[in-house]
XYZ file of C-alpha atoms in Angstrom:
723
model
C -101.801 108.264 19.734
C -104.369 110.262 17.782
C -101.915 111.239 15.049
C -100.637 107.664 14.762
C -104.179 106.329 14.490
C -105.112 108.911 11.858
C -101.948 108.144 9.905
C -102.652 104.411 10.015
C -106.160 104.953 8.633
C -104.595 106.677 5.611
C -101.714 104.246 5.089
C -99.028 106.619 6.397
C -96.287 104.955 8.444
C -95.151 106.546 11.712
C -92.082 104.285 11.948
C -90.042 102.003 9.730
C -87.408 99.277 10.092
C -84.265 99.651 7.958
C -83.152 96.278 9.359
C -84.960 93.548 11.343
C -83.579 94.689 14.696
C -83.910 98.458 14.199
C -87.037 100.647 14.304
C -86.901 104.351 13.422
C -89.665 106.793 14.358
C -90.896 109.198 11.707
C -90.960 112.888 12.761
C -94.472 114.177 13.489
C -93.887 117.079 11.083
C -93.361 114.569 8.282
C -96.544 112.673 9.137
C -98.534 115.917 9.233
C -97.103 117.072 5.876
C -97.845 113.734 4.197
C -101.402 113.689 5.558
C -101.876 117.220 4.203
C -100.797 116.004 0.737
C -103.563 113.396 1.060
C -106.123 116.091 1.860
C -106.152 115.460 5.618
C -105.594 118.438 7.942
C -103.680 117.272 11.027
C -101.959 120.554 11.841
C -103.224 120.816 15.411
C -104.432 118.322 18.034
C -107.966 119.626 17.485
C -107.652 119.002 13.743
C -106.418 115.484 14.431
C -109.384 114.738 16.708
C -111.831 116.148 14.177
C -110.391 114.181 11.218
C -110.065 111.028 13.280
C -113.680 111.196 14.419
C -114.830 111.762 10.842
C -112.710 108.892 9.494
C -113.788 106.413 12.179
C -117.477 107.299 11.868
C -117.424 106.919 8.117
C -118.921 103.540 7.213
C -118.610 102.218 3.682
C -120.547 99.246 2.428
C -117.880 98.794 -0.265
C -114.398 100.267 -0.719
C -113.940 102.406 -3.873
C -112.277 99.508 -5.748
C -112.872 95.798 -5.170
C -110.683 92.998 -6.563
C -111.790 89.471 -7.419
C -109.296 86.879 -8.632
C -110.427 84.064 -10.925
C -111.035 80.912 -8.902
C -110.150 82.460 -5.555
C -112.416 83.290 -2.584
C -114.294 86.559 -2.745
C -112.799 89.471 -0.812
C -114.434 90.239 2.551
C -116.154 93.293 1.054
C -118.338 90.979 -1.060
C -118.237 87.724 0.894
C -119.352 89.550 4.048
C -122.447 91.195 2.591
C -125.648 90.683 4.583
C -127.757 87.707 3.387
C -130.366 88.843 0.923
C -128.196 91.572 -0.565
C -128.492 92.093 -4.309
C -125.226 92.285 -6.232
C -125.192 93.532 -9.822
C -122.040 93.612 -11.951
C -122.238 96.056 -14.832
C -119.484 95.496 -17.422
C -117.906 98.689 -18.688
C -118.039 99.072 -22.487
C -114.496 100.455 -22.668
C -113.154 97.234 -21.148
C -115.037 94.881 -23.439
C -113.469 94.541 -26.893
C -116.092 93.791 -29.502
C -118.953 95.489 -27.694
C -119.988 98.827 -29.231
C -119.922 101.796 -26.906
C -123.234 102.203 -25.171
C -124.221 98.564 -25.745
C -122.497 96.516 -23.049
C -123.656 92.999 -22.236
C -126.539 92.693 -19.833
C -125.562 93.194 -16.190
C -124.970 90.126 -14.052
C -127.426 90.109 -11.159
C -127.132 87.807 -8.181
C -128.452 87.630 -4.647
C -126.489 86.755 -1.539
C -128.645 84.093 0.110
C -128.594 82.796 3.644
C -128.102 79.085 4.157
C -131.372 77.278 4.880
C -131.526 73.796 6.453
C -133.658 72.394 3.630
C -131.527 73.905 0.884
C -127.873 74.223 1.910
C -126.878 77.135 -0.319
C -123.682 78.954 0.680
C -124.149 82.396 2.160
C -121.474 85.068 2.492
C -118.704 83.764 4.685
C -119.897 80.156 4.469
C -118.129 79.060 1.315
C -115.579 76.296 1.626
C -111.955 77.484 1.724
C -110.788 78.332 -1.778
C -114.322 78.477 -3.160
C -116.630 81.373 -3.989
C -120.181 81.382 -2.573
C -122.788 79.532 -4.633
C -124.622 82.767 -5.401
C -121.588 84.393 -7.034
C -121.515 84.499 -10.848
C -117.936 85.266 -11.903
C -117.829 88.205 -14.329
C -115.506 88.177 -17.351
C -111.971 89.441 -16.840
C -112.076 93.209 -16.934
C -112.874 96.382 -15.037
C -116.556 96.717 -14.236
C -118.961 98.480 -11.879
C -120.466 96.552 -9.004
C -123.727 97.735 -7.406
C -124.897 96.430 -4.035
C -128.230 96.850 -2.285
C -128.771 95.385 1.167
C -132.108 94.210 2.587
C -132.312 97.423 4.639
C -131.910 99.379 1.381
C -128.337 100.556 1.881
C -126.687 101.022 -1.510
C -123.111 101.187 -2.751
C -121.275 101.272 -6.059
C -117.607 100.496 -6.656
C -115.129 99.633 -9.375
C -114.703 95.876 -9.700
C -111.428 94.522 -11.091
C -111.899 90.899 -12.179
C -108.415 89.537 -12.824
C -106.897 86.221 -13.892
C -104.606 84.546 -11.395
C -101.217 85.233 -13.010
C -99.498 87.093 -15.800
C -98.317 85.042 -18.809
C -94.919 83.418 -18.320
C -91.955 83.464 -20.730
C -90.489 80.128 -21.805
C -87.950 78.711 -19.381
C -84.309 79.237 -20.257
C -84.894 82.357 -22.362
C -81.838 84.569 -22.780
C -81.532 88.041 -24.217
C -79.779 91.391 -24.175
C -80.123 94.413 -21.895
C -79.269 97.732 -23.513
C -79.758 101.454 -23.096
C -81.126 102.254 -26.547
C -79.569 105.726 -26.859
C -76.099 104.142 -26.387
C -76.527 101.797 -29.371
C -75.431 103.789 -32.413
C -75.378 102.250 -35.856
C -73.946 103.543 -39.107
C -77.326 105.126 -39.878
C -78.092 106.677 -36.460
C -78.690 110.385 -35.998
C -76.293 110.784 -33.085
C -77.961 108.237 -30.758
C -79.582 104.832 -30.993
C -83.150 104.736 -32.283
C -86.066 102.393 -32.936
C -84.614 101.348 -36.272
C -81.474 100.221 -34.443
C -83.620 98.405 -31.879
C -85.487 96.479 -34.554
C -82.214 95.630 -36.287
C -80.636 94.396 -33.050
C -83.695 92.271 -32.296
C -83.701 90.636 -35.724
C -79.980 89.897 -35.565
C -80.157 88.606 -31.980
C -83.137 86.378 -32.676
C -81.762 84.883 -35.870
C -78.032 84.762 -35.220
C -77.603 83.929 -31.532
C -81.025 82.582 -30.572
C -81.932 85.354 -28.150
C -85.490 85.553 -26.878
C -85.669 89.210 -25.909
C -84.076 92.654 -25.911
C -84.706 94.792 -22.826
C -84.401 98.558 -23.219
C -84.473 101.600 -20.946
C -87.715 103.583 -20.559
C -88.635 105.245 -23.841
C -91.046 107.676 -22.160
C -91.426 111.253 -23.374
C -88.842 113.573 -21.828
C -89.268 117.109 -20.521
C -87.671 119.391 -23.124
C -85.015 121.782 -21.906
C -81.626 123.253 -22.518
C -80.168 120.927 -21.562
C -82.816 118.246 -21.306
C -82.550 115.961 -18.303
C -80.880 112.938 -19.940
C -82.237 110.430 -17.411
C -84.859 108.139 -18.962
C -86.189 107.571 -15.434
C -87.494 111.132 -14.915
C -89.814 111.629 -17.887
C -92.473 114.178 -18.719
C -94.973 111.409 -19.422
C -94.890 107.664 -18.911
C -98.030 107.300 -21.005
C -96.513 108.284 -24.366
C -93.124 107.570 -26.003
C -90.516 110.143 -26.962
C -90.246 110.890 -30.701
C -86.490 111.440 -30.330
C -86.313 107.641 -30.717
C -87.846 107.742 -34.205
C -85.848 106.463 -37.140
C -86.810 109.323 -39.411
C -86.049 107.644 -42.740
C -88.444 104.776 -41.935
C -91.465 107.092 -41.850
C -93.384 106.478 -45.131
C -93.891 110.214 -45.739
C -90.127 110.875 -45.519
C -89.609 109.794 -49.125
C -92.181 112.306 -50.352
C -90.750 115.435 -48.740
C -90.213 118.030 -51.481
C -87.391 119.935 -49.818
C -84.771 117.232 -50.321
C -81.887 119.656 -49.985
C -82.831 120.546 -46.415
C -83.311 116.898 -45.539
C -79.887 116.088 -46.960
C -78.308 118.877 -44.916
C -79.992 117.613 -41.762
C -78.829 114.084 -42.459
C -75.247 115.282 -42.934
C -75.419 117.183 -39.636
C -76.723 114.028 -37.958
C -73.848 112.021 -39.431
C -71.468 114.595 -37.979
C -73.043 114.114 -34.545
C -72.534 110.367 -34.785
C -68.963 110.837 -36.001
C -68.193 113.058 -33.020
C -69.570 110.470 -30.580
C -67.963 107.456 -32.205
C -64.556 108.863 -33.097
C -63.952 112.187 -31.323
C -64.852 111.471 -27.722
C -68.059 113.520 -27.718
C -70.965 112.607 -25.457
C -74.392 111.758 -26.799
C -76.206 115.075 -27.136
C -79.917 114.374 -26.967
C -80.845 118.030 -27.490
C -78.774 118.329 -30.666
C -80.240 115.060 -31.972
C -83.776 116.211 -31.252
C -83.257 119.597 -32.910
C -82.213 117.887 -36.155
C -84.997 115.329 -35.985
C -87.581 117.982 -35.125
C -86.692 119.978 -38.223
C -86.919 116.852 -40.353
C -90.235 115.848 -38.789
C -91.668 119.320 -39.439
C -90.987 118.712 -43.130
C -92.376 115.186 -42.985
C -95.569 116.472 -41.349
C -96.221 118.673 -44.376
C -96.678 115.582 -46.552
C -100.376 114.637 -46.738
C -101.201 111.203 -45.384
C -102.578 108.629 -47.775
C -106.191 107.550 -47.117
C -105.022 104.375 -45.401
C -102.470 106.183 -43.269
C -105.037 108.847 -42.398
C -107.464 106.150 -41.263
C -104.770 104.564 -39.110
C -103.932 107.916 -37.534
C -107.593 108.665 -36.836
C -107.976 105.277 -35.179
C -104.981 106.057 -32.992
C -106.465 109.414 -31.981
C -109.770 107.751 -31.105
C -108.074 104.977 -29.111
C -105.904 107.351 -27.087
C -108.627 109.941 -26.562
C -108.330 112.725 -24.028
C -104.977 111.508 -22.698
C -103.253 112.022 -26.052
C -104.951 115.360 -26.672
C -103.749 116.593 -23.283
C -100.231 115.355 -23.973
C -100.138 117.076 -27.368
C -101.467 120.301 -25.848
C -98.863 120.257 -23.071
C -96.124 119.872 -25.707
C -97.568 122.766 -27.717
C -97.875 125.010 -24.653
C -94.335 124.120 -23.577
C -93.075 125.428 -26.929
C -94.649 128.807 -26.120
C -94.339 129.130 -22.347
C -91.464 126.825 -21.387
C -91.321 123.267 -20.066
C -92.422 123.931 -16.457
C -96.202 124.352 -16.341
C -95.987 125.848 -12.850
C -94.563 129.023 -14.458
C -97.205 129.300 -17.199
C -99.897 131.991 -17.117
C -102.278 131.024 -14.326
C -105.187 130.250 -16.654
C -103.103 127.643 -18.471
C -102.042 125.760 -15.338
C -105.454 124.095 -15.223
C -105.935 121.724 -18.193
C -109.745 122.139 -17.945
C -109.913 125.941 -17.669
C -111.588 128.154 -20.302
C -108.192 129.737 -21.012
C -106.681 126.332 -21.750
C -109.655 125.515 -24.002
C -108.938 128.664 -26.006
C -105.263 127.786 -26.238
C -106.225 124.323 -27.432
C -108.067 125.902 -30.341
C -105.369 128.472 -31.104
C -102.584 125.847 -31.087
C -104.532 123.184 -32.952
C -101.849 122.675 -35.616
C -99.087 122.236 -33.035
C -101.238 119.893 -30.961
C -101.834 117.799 -34.062
C -98.104 117.783 -34.827
C -97.257 116.362 -31.413
C -100.107 113.861 -31.562
C -98.813 112.716 -34.932
C -95.331 112.250 -33.497
C -96.800 110.034 -30.771
C -98.544 107.976 -33.464
C -95.389 107.660 -35.576
C -93.390 106.552 -32.548
C -96.045 104.020 -31.578
C -96.011 102.551 -35.098
C -92.229 102.103 -34.953
C -92.497 100.513 -31.506
C -95.024 98.073 -32.963
C -92.747 97.414 -35.933
C -89.822 96.639 -33.604
C -91.911 94.084 -31.709
C -93.144 92.490 -34.942
C -89.571 92.280 -36.197
C -88.510 90.576 -32.976
C -91.338 88.056 -33.200
C -90.683 87.382 -36.888
C -87.031 86.687 -36.005
C -88.174 83.920 -33.687
C -87.887 85.735 -30.358
C -90.036 84.068 -27.711
C -90.603 87.374 -25.887
C -89.416 90.265 -28.049
C -88.939 93.795 -26.769
C -88.996 94.228 -22.996
C -90.017 97.788 -22.189
C -89.225 99.564 -18.934
C -91.672 101.449 -16.711
C -90.050 104.239 -14.694
C -91.161 104.624 -11.092
C -92.470 108.159 -11.609
C -92.527 111.358 -13.658
C -90.959 114.804 -13.616
C -92.893 117.301 -11.448
C -93.003 119.834 -14.282
C -94.076 117.463 -17.058
C -97.177 116.585 -19.038
C -98.516 113.895 -16.708
C -98.494 116.067 -13.589
C -100.216 118.856 -15.547
C -102.956 116.758 -17.106
C -103.551 114.547 -14.031
C -102.979 117.058 -11.250
C -105.590 115.568 -8.937
C -103.858 112.169 -9.034
C -100.487 113.403 -7.742
C -99.409 114.291 -4.211
C -97.992 117.753 -4.795
C -95.217 118.872 -2.496
C -94.021 115.287 -2.136
C -91.200 113.391 -3.801
C -90.518 109.664 -4.092
C -87.206 108.380 -2.786
C -85.662 105.786 -0.498
C -84.916 105.710 3.222
C -81.391 105.516 4.625
C -79.831 102.081 4.343
C -76.462 100.345 4.613
C -75.412 101.681 1.192
C -76.706 105.253 1.508
C -76.883 106.717 5.002
C -78.508 109.906 3.725
C -81.368 108.241 1.924
C -82.438 109.231 -1.594
C -84.769 111.816 -3.121
C -85.591 111.046 -6.741
C -87.553 114.225 -7.447
C -90.653 112.330 -8.616
C -94.103 113.264 -7.272
C -96.042 110.148 -6.203
C -99.533 109.115 -7.169
C -102.136 109.564 -4.427
C -103.395 106.115 -3.455
C -106.791 107.482 -2.412
C -107.373 109.123 -5.801
C -106.251 106.010 -7.657
C -108.764 103.903 -5.736
C -111.580 106.444 -6.124
C -111.112 106.581 -9.901
C -110.868 102.820 -10.371
C -107.138 103.123 -11.135
C -107.994 104.691 -14.493
C -104.657 106.513 -14.885
C -102.703 103.384 -13.976
C -104.771 101.238 -16.330
C -104.248 103.643 -19.210
C -100.534 103.802 -18.521
C -100.151 100.015 -18.561
C -102.324 99.551 -21.605
C -100.265 102.039 -23.589
C -96.942 100.489 -22.581
C -98.016 96.894 -23.141
C -99.543 97.529 -26.561
C -96.204 96.989 -28.324
C -94.244 95.000 -25.748
C -93.278 91.378 -25.382
C -92.748 91.970 -21.668
C -92.588 94.835 -19.204
C -89.928 95.568 -16.611
C -91.181 97.624 -13.668
C -88.530 99.756 -12.033
C -88.710 99.630 -8.205
C -91.642 97.208 -8.314
C -91.946 97.549 -4.531
C -93.741 100.808 -5.340
C -96.872 98.785 -6.044
C -96.982 98.169 -2.281
C -95.513 101.289 -0.722
C -93.382 104.325 -1.584
C -91.071 106.496 0.483
C -92.534 110.019 0.412
C -90.234 112.967 1.140
C -91.878 116.346 1.903
C -90.541 119.183 -0.231
C -87.639 120.987 1.391
C -86.807 118.163 3.782
C -83.940 115.667 3.579
C -84.752 112.083 2.523
C -84.131 110.970 6.099
C -87.306 112.865 7.086
C -89.562 110.881 4.769
C -91.972 108.044 5.481
C -93.654 105.140 3.750
C -97.144 105.501 2.284
C -99.041 102.321 1.497
C -100.866 101.555 -1.750
C -103.575 98.943 -2.265
C -101.193 96.276 -3.535
C -104.043 93.889 -4.264
C -105.634 96.389 -6.648
C -102.305 97.491 -8.168
C -101.387 93.862 -8.847
C -104.842 92.970 -10.167
C -104.763 95.776 -12.732
C -101.224 94.788 -13.742
C -102.140 91.115 -14.124
C -105.300 91.984 -16.053
C -103.568 94.278 -18.549
C -100.613 91.904 -19.000
C -103.044 89.041 -19.582
C -104.890 91.038 -22.234
C -101.650 91.935 -23.994
C -100.147 88.452 -23.603
C -97.023 89.892 -22.002
C -94.779 88.805 -19.153
C -93.726 91.129 -16.334
C -90.345 91.491 -14.617
C -90.116 93.437 -11.371
C -86.914 95.173 -10.307
C -86.961 94.087 -6.657
C -83.429 95.021 -5.619
C -82.671 96.870 -2.399
C -84.919 97.153 0.642
C -87.913 94.862 0.136
C -90.653 94.601 2.759
C -91.539 91.120 4.045
C -94.068 89.313 1.890
C -93.577 91.482 -1.198
C -91.543 88.997 -3.236
C -93.957 86.214 -2.294
C -96.973 88.281 -3.379
C -95.332 89.134 -6.702
C -94.376 85.509 -7.343
C -97.924 84.365 -6.596
C -99.137 86.578 -9.457
C -96.397 85.486 -11.850
C -94.320 88.679 -11.694
C -90.678 87.669 -12.112
C -88.027 89.156 -9.852
C -84.542 90.429 -10.694
C -81.468 88.594 -9.397
C -78.041 90.194 -9.889
C -75.131 87.797 -9.402
C -73.038 89.890 -6.995
C -75.977 90.311 -4.589
C -76.993 86.647 -4.513
C -75.479 85.370 -1.296
C -76.693 83.149 1.502
C -77.637 86.120 3.670
C -79.477 83.950 6.205
C -76.559 81.524 6.472
C -72.826 81.949 6.027
C -73.103 84.911 3.627
C -71.152 83.145 0.895
C -72.061 83.262 -2.804
C -75.256 81.368 -3.479
C -74.828 78.121 -5.409
C -76.607 78.153 -8.776
C -79.176 75.520 -7.841
C -80.300 77.644 -4.874
C -81.295 80.632 -6.976
C -84.978 81.348 -7.403
C -86.602 80.136 -10.592
C -89.009 82.961 -11.291
C -86.556 85.731 -12.057
C -84.461 87.502 -14.643
C -80.855 86.646 -13.748
C -78.137 89.101 -14.759
C -74.549 90.001 -13.974
C -75.242 93.736 -13.813
C -77.712 96.549 -14.546
C -77.555 100.113 -15.864
C -76.937 101.401 -12.297
C -74.078 98.975 -11.560
C -70.533 98.444 -12.834
C -70.052 96.397 -15.967
C -68.824 92.871 -15.371
C -65.322 93.707 -16.599
C -65.134 96.698 -14.230
C -66.357 94.551 -11.371
C -63.762 91.864 -12.033
C -60.883 94.323 -12.352
C -61.901 96.729 -9.579
C -62.087 99.630 -12.037
C -65.425 100.696 -10.580
C -63.793 101.337 -7.193
C -61.071 103.567 -8.604
C -63.697 105.445 -10.624
C -65.742 106.210 -7.527
C -62.532 107.189 -5.710
C -61.698 109.738 -8.421
C -65.165 111.231 -8.025
C -64.989 111.395 -4.237
C -67.812 108.935 -3.680
C -66.090 106.499 -1.331
C -66.933 106.473 2.377
C -63.756 104.543 3.220
C -60.171 104.787 2.023
C -59.343 103.546 -1.462
C -57.242 100.742 0.024
C -60.082 99.541 2.254
C -62.590 99.635 -0.611
C -60.273 97.792 -2.982
C -59.572 95.129 -0.375
C -63.270 94.565 0.302
C -64.035 94.495 -3.414
C -61.195 92.076 -4.148
C -62.390 89.768 -1.381
C -65.941 89.800 -2.736
C -64.816 89.100 -6.301
C -62.368 86.408 -5.198
C -65.132 84.488 -3.425
C -67.176 84.419 -6.609
C -64.246 83.408 -8.779
C -63.413 80.625 -6.315
C -66.957 79.293 -6.614
C -66.756 79.437 -10.404
C -63.491 77.524 -10.277
C -64.931 74.871 -7.944
C -67.809 74.399 -10.344
C -65.271 74.007 -13.185
C -66.706 76.995 -15.017
C -63.445 78.913 -14.889
C -60.254 77.227 -16.131
C -57.838 76.766 -13.238
C -55.197 79.453 -13.115
C -56.786 81.331 -16.028
C -56.582 85.042 -15.233
C -58.041 86.077 -18.560
C -60.759 88.706 -18.110
C -62.817 87.493 -21.082
C -62.770 83.949 -19.716
C -64.000 85.237 -16.354
C -66.859 87.142 -17.993
C -67.850 83.993 -19.852
C -67.652 82.004 -16.597
C -69.992 84.460 -14.888
C -72.576 83.976 -17.629
C -72.003 80.232 -17.659
C -72.935 80.340 -13.979
C -76.080 82.363 -14.700
C -77.094 79.813 -17.294
C -76.686 77.042 -14.702
C -79.253 78.648 -12.368
C -82.955 77.755 -12.696
C -83.772 81.375 -13.613
C -86.510 81.558 -16.199
C -84.744 84.421 -18.036
C -81.052 85.306 -18.354
C -80.055 88.814 -19.362
C -76.730 89.837 -20.889
C -75.721 93.484 -20.509
C -74.839 94.319 -24.123
C -71.766 96.416 -23.181
C -70.420 93.295 -21.395
C -70.200 91.524 -24.741
C -67.450 93.889 -25.910
C -65.694 94.502 -22.576
C -67.035 97.992 -21.809
C -65.815 99.164 -18.389
C -67.900 102.285 -17.952
C -71.264 102.330 -16.155
C -74.110 104.037 -17.983
C -75.241 105.648 -14.741
C -73.323 106.253 -11.544
C -75.786 106.800 -8.673
C -74.848 109.670 -6.398
C -73.516 111.840 -9.246
C -75.064 114.552 -11.353
C -72.597 116.450 -13.561
C -69.486 114.804 -12.092
C -70.068 111.852 -14.437
C -71.698 111.705 -17.908
C -74.723 109.649 -16.837
C -77.018 108.456 -19.635
C -74.789 109.989 -22.355
C -72.185 107.323 -23.118
C -72.112 105.142 -26.233
C -71.250 101.468 -25.858
C -67.456 101.093 -25.971
C -64.929 98.281 -26.163
C -62.398 97.282 -23.489
C -60.110 100.163 -24.511
C -62.925 102.694 -24.199
C -63.373 103.210 -27.938
C -67.036 103.531 -28.937
C -68.356 100.735 -31.136
C -71.296 100.654 -33.515
C -74.094 98.120 -33.712
C -72.385 96.648 -36.757
C -69.110 96.253 -34.867
C -70.823 94.774 -31.812
C -72.630 92.096 -33.782
C -69.394 91.140 -35.567
C -67.333 91.006 -32.358
C -65.545 87.679 -31.772
C -65.737 88.420 -28.046
C -69.525 88.652 -28.248
C -69.887 85.426 -30.201
C -67.634 83.558 -27.786
C -69.767 84.786 -24.894
C -73.047 83.885 -26.577
C -71.834 80.328 -27.171
C -72.005 79.954 -23.400
C -75.715 80.764 -23.454
C -76.773 78.487 -26.272
C -79.143 75.811 -24.979
C -77.671 72.366 -24.665
C -78.823 69.862 -27.230
C -80.854 67.082 -25.606
C -78.898 63.886 -25.121
C -80.042 61.013 -27.293
C -81.012 58.105 -25.074
C -79.350 54.744 -25.928
C -81.685 51.951 -27.018
C -83.645 50.599 -24.083
C -83.017 53.634 -21.865
C -86.045 55.720 -20.923
C -85.852 59.432 -21.223
C -86.236 61.264 -17.909
C-alpha cells in the first residue's frame, strides 16, 4: 500500500487497462525504478515510509504552475484561497511583446474578500458556476508570476499560465497534401527533397488544385552519425531545424562564393546522387547529401553578410538566446568528440561546467557556423510559409512535432535536468503488438517541467510555430501520460507516468494563439478515456484514418461518413501505414509476409485483409461513390477520397504518394534494417521514382484532386430561400 500511495502522489501508475475488462499490475521493480528517475528513493520499505511521510506532510499554498482559462472558473488553487489573501500577478517581460526588458507593466494586485451581508461580494468558492470571483482581475494572455500572501502571512509564488479557451481553427473543408519531405525530389534537389521543393509544392498546390495546406514530417535536427539514424522521429533537437533541408542555391550569399569551381563540382555530385535515386534504384542517402551540402555551406559561410543580413542574424541570435548557443556548441563538440555526449570527456558532459565554457571560447567559429545554419534554415522555413500563404493556402505548412528526442543528442545534453535519464518512452502491449514498444526516447520529467514553468516546452512550441500554418503533434496523448520503460527492461515492464495535462494544454493553446496556428493531434492507438474530449474542448483536432473508423461500440462495420467527427484531419493513410493502393490490393500483407512480420499464416492474413477491404468497398458502392462492377484501382482510390470529402471533417489530407499509385510504405513499424524506412523516394504504381515535376503533371493526380474540389453552391431559383 505504501509504494502504491507514494507512486500515486508522483503520478506513477501501479496498474493499467489495455482493454476495458482487463487490468494489468505493474511490477514493483518498475515502479521503484520510475520513482528513482523522478528523484524519489523507494528502494526499501523504510525508504518508502520516509518519502511518503515527507510527501504527505508537505503543504503547498500553490502548486508550481497554475492555469487560468479566459472566461472559465478559477482553479481550486486560487479560488480556494483564504478570504483576505492578497494576490499579485506580475507579468513576465519575456512574454509581453512591446514591453522593453526590465520594464513590464505594473503588477495586478487584488484581494480575496469574504462575502459580507451588507455587500455581497463573491469570496473564493462562492462564485456562480462558470464565473470567476468578483475580486479576480483577469491578466492578459501569457505566462506570468503569481504571488500570494494569506492573512496569517503565509506566502507562495508560482508560474501563472493565462490562456485563451481554444486554439485557432482552420476553415472547414480544407484539403491538402501529406508528404515526407526527403522523399520529394525535384530536378534541382541535392539527392533528397528540401525546403525549396516544399515551397514549390505549396505554391503549385495552392494555385493549381486549391489545396489549403501541406503537412510534412518533423524537420528537427538529427544526430549526426555514420550512418545517421534516418528516422525524423528520433532527432537530436526538436527545438531547431536540420540544415540538411536547406536549398543551398537559395541562400543569398551562395551567388557570391569565390570558389565557383568547387561549388560546381559539389552540384554535379549532388546531381549524381539524385540520378542514382531516381533512375538507378539507390536509396536516399542523407549522410552523402549532408556531406555535399556541408562543404557548400562552409564556402557560403565565408561570404561576409551584408549589413541588413547581419542585423537579421543578430536579431535571430538575440531571440533564440542560450538555447541556440547551447545547440551550436553541442554541434561543434560533436564534430570533435563524436555524436554521443555521454562518451565525451567528463568536463564537457555538463553544459555549465568551466571546461565547457573554455570549449565554447575555443570553438567559437564552429559554434557560430552552426548557429548560422540554424538561422538560414529558419529563414527558408519562413519563406516556405510565406509562399504558401501568397499562393492562397488557408493554412500553409503543417509542421510535425516528434514525441521525443534521441538520448545522445543536443536537447538531452543542454537540458539534462529536464529529462528522466534511464527511462525510455514507448507503448504498452496491445492487440496489435503483444510485446509493447520501446521508442528509445527519454521522457521529460513532469515535476521539472512544472517547477520551471514549462520553460523548455514553451520554447520548443514557440520555435516550431514561428513559421508554421499549423502543427501536428505526434502521439498527442503524451500531453496527458507517457509509457515509461526502465533501461534494460522489456516494454511490457513499463508503466504510465502522468503529466499535468491542464498545464500542457494551456501552454499549447497560448503559443498557438500567439502564432495564429491550428493544431492537429495524432490520437491513434490506445487513448485513455476523456483525452479526446479534453483535446476537442481546447480546439485541438484529432486524426481519423479511414480504415480504423468503424462502429466499435455497435456492429463494428465501417462508419458512415455523416457519423465521423467534425474536428479532425481525415486521411486514408499515414507514413506508418500502407498506401491506399497497397491496402486495396493486399500488397502490404505480402510485404510483411516476406519480412517475417506476420503473426498468422499468409492465407489467414490475406483473408482477413480482403474481408476488411471488401466491407469498405461495399459501403462506397452503396453510397454510389464507386461505379458498380468497376475493379479499377485508380477509381477505388478516388472513391476512398470522395468518401473522406463527404465526412464533416474540418481537414482532409491526401497522402502525396497516393496521387501517383505508390505501393510502398515510407516506414514499416517493427523493422529496422529489414526494410528501407525513411529512405524511399515517391514512386509510381510500377515502383519507378517520380520527381516533383512529374507528380504535379500526373493525370492520375489531377483526376484524384477533382474529387476534392469544393462543390459550387447551387443557385436558388427565384422565390426560393437559400438554406
